Amino acid sequence: MLTQAPRGTKDVLPTESYRWQFLEKKMRGAAALAGYREVRTPVFEHTELFARGVGDTTDIVQKEMYTFQDKGNRSITLKPEGTAGAARCFLESNLYADALPCKMYYLSSPIFRYEAPQSGRLREHHQFGMECFGAQDATVDAELILLAFHLLDDLGVKNLSVNINSIGCPECRPKYHAALKDYLVPRLSGLCEDCRNRYERNPLRVLDCKKPNCQALVKDAPSMLDYLCEDCRAHFEQLQDCLQASGIPFRIDSRIVRGLDYYTKTVFELITSTKDGNLTVCGGGRYDHLVSQLGGPDLPAVGFGMGIERVLMLLDGEGIVIPRPDQYEVFVTYMGGCRMDAFRLVQSLRAQGFRADMDHCSRSLKAQFKYANKTGAPFSATIGEEEAQAGTVKIKNMATKAEKTVPQAEAAETLRAMMES
Ligand code: ATP
Ligand code: MG
């Protein structure tokens, strides 16, 4: 127990964290280009925020939340998604009083869901999310879809499919609900138990069920797109115009409804096909009523969440290699009596911006070189008795074996020159 992480969680080891950092840098860069700035919200919130925001008929709130009473008897929940916290923060800090839209992103935010762990499905995972508050035009919906698409495309992800849909608004959706229920009534007995419950509380989500039986039964269900009101239809058309103008491939899939209650109008998913089937890497949509539902002004908003573990999985699956930085640029090796010289040299190299280290385990010189090789350091800097006496250091390119003995004070500039040659 003690040496086993809880089910559905995953460590990121020091040897692999560079992959996360690489992604994070790309994500920050993409967000900054479009004016999105980082927001950091707490890992836990009052349970009520998710019950009200995400919706208490959703799978997330019904069965996936990590909820507990804290010592002050408050009901607390570990973030099961990123949007509600961002919206709460937007409201609490009166960000809506500033010039709108307010654009923000969050990165590697841990998300907790009590799900059955399996490939691509963890109990703690991480998301890169983007949210834009206060803009109703479909140009923003398109901007977010494009951002997510280009991010993955630039990473080299293949077989990426962009699927969009509109699930209407409180004005047009009830009519569709009625039509969908009419369609489902004679098929109810064939649906799974979850879907029979969904039929009562939120029939739209039957379309989203992953069970093959249910999927087959809803194959010919009426489409929300035939029920959109004028406003929603125009919005959906604007979105398509923008995506067409950008030239990215996309398709309309009227089965996409998304698992959260707050969505209106646009919903979208970026899906890739892997050898184990389809994998949704990114999901998002418009949530024009979330802010007012949380007690704020009536403000439109749109956003997405992208699963970082799933992006990494995809890169692995497609054999896309993320460049691994060397742990050290230079490893200082020394004869036993010269430890202080080595120590000073390491400090001086670090002060001049080199990733540098020395032996801390009283190894022999030979063993130090062996260790340096293991770390992959491309250069060594050796201080033996002779060098210590003369105040010099022998710098060696570990691959070509080219070496140079120079005064210790010139170690940094010599290294720099040898790196460039
Ligand atoms: P799914 O249909 O796969 O259950 P979802 O609709 O629950 O996904 P969202 O709530 O939209 O997913 O979350 C956004 C993204 O976060 C997903 O597209 C996916 O990449 C990732 N994600 C969601 N749940 C998990 C999980 N349990 N483990 C790892 N990544 C996840
Ligand atoms: Mg899910």
PDB file of C-alpha atoms and ligand atoms in Angstrom, residues 59-60 64 113 115 121 208 210 259 310, ligand 2:
ATOM      1  CA  ASP A  59     -22.493  11.650 -14.901  1.00  0.00           C
ATOM      2  CA  ILE A  60     -19.747  13.767 -13.404  1.00  0.00           C
ATOM      3  CA  GLU A  64     -17.626  10.748 -10.547  1.00  0.00           C
ATOM      4  CA  ARG A 113     -13.015  11.876 -11.543  1.00  0.00           C
ATOM      5  CA  GLU A 115     -14.020   6.586 -13.150  1.00  0.00           C
ATOM      6  CA  ARG A 121      -8.923   7.131 -18.400  1.00  0.00           C
ATOM      7  CA  ASP A 208     -23.681  10.433 -25.977  1.00  0.00           C
ATOM      8  CA  LYS A 210     -20.776   4.873 -25.363  1.00  0.00           C
ATOM      9  CA  GLY A 259     -21.417  15.484 -20.851  1.00  0.00           C
ATOM     10  CA  ARG A 310      -4.187  11.812 -23.832  1.00  0.00           C
TER      11      ARG A 310
HETATM   12 MG    MG B   2     -16.071  11.349 -19.296  1.00  0.00          MG
END
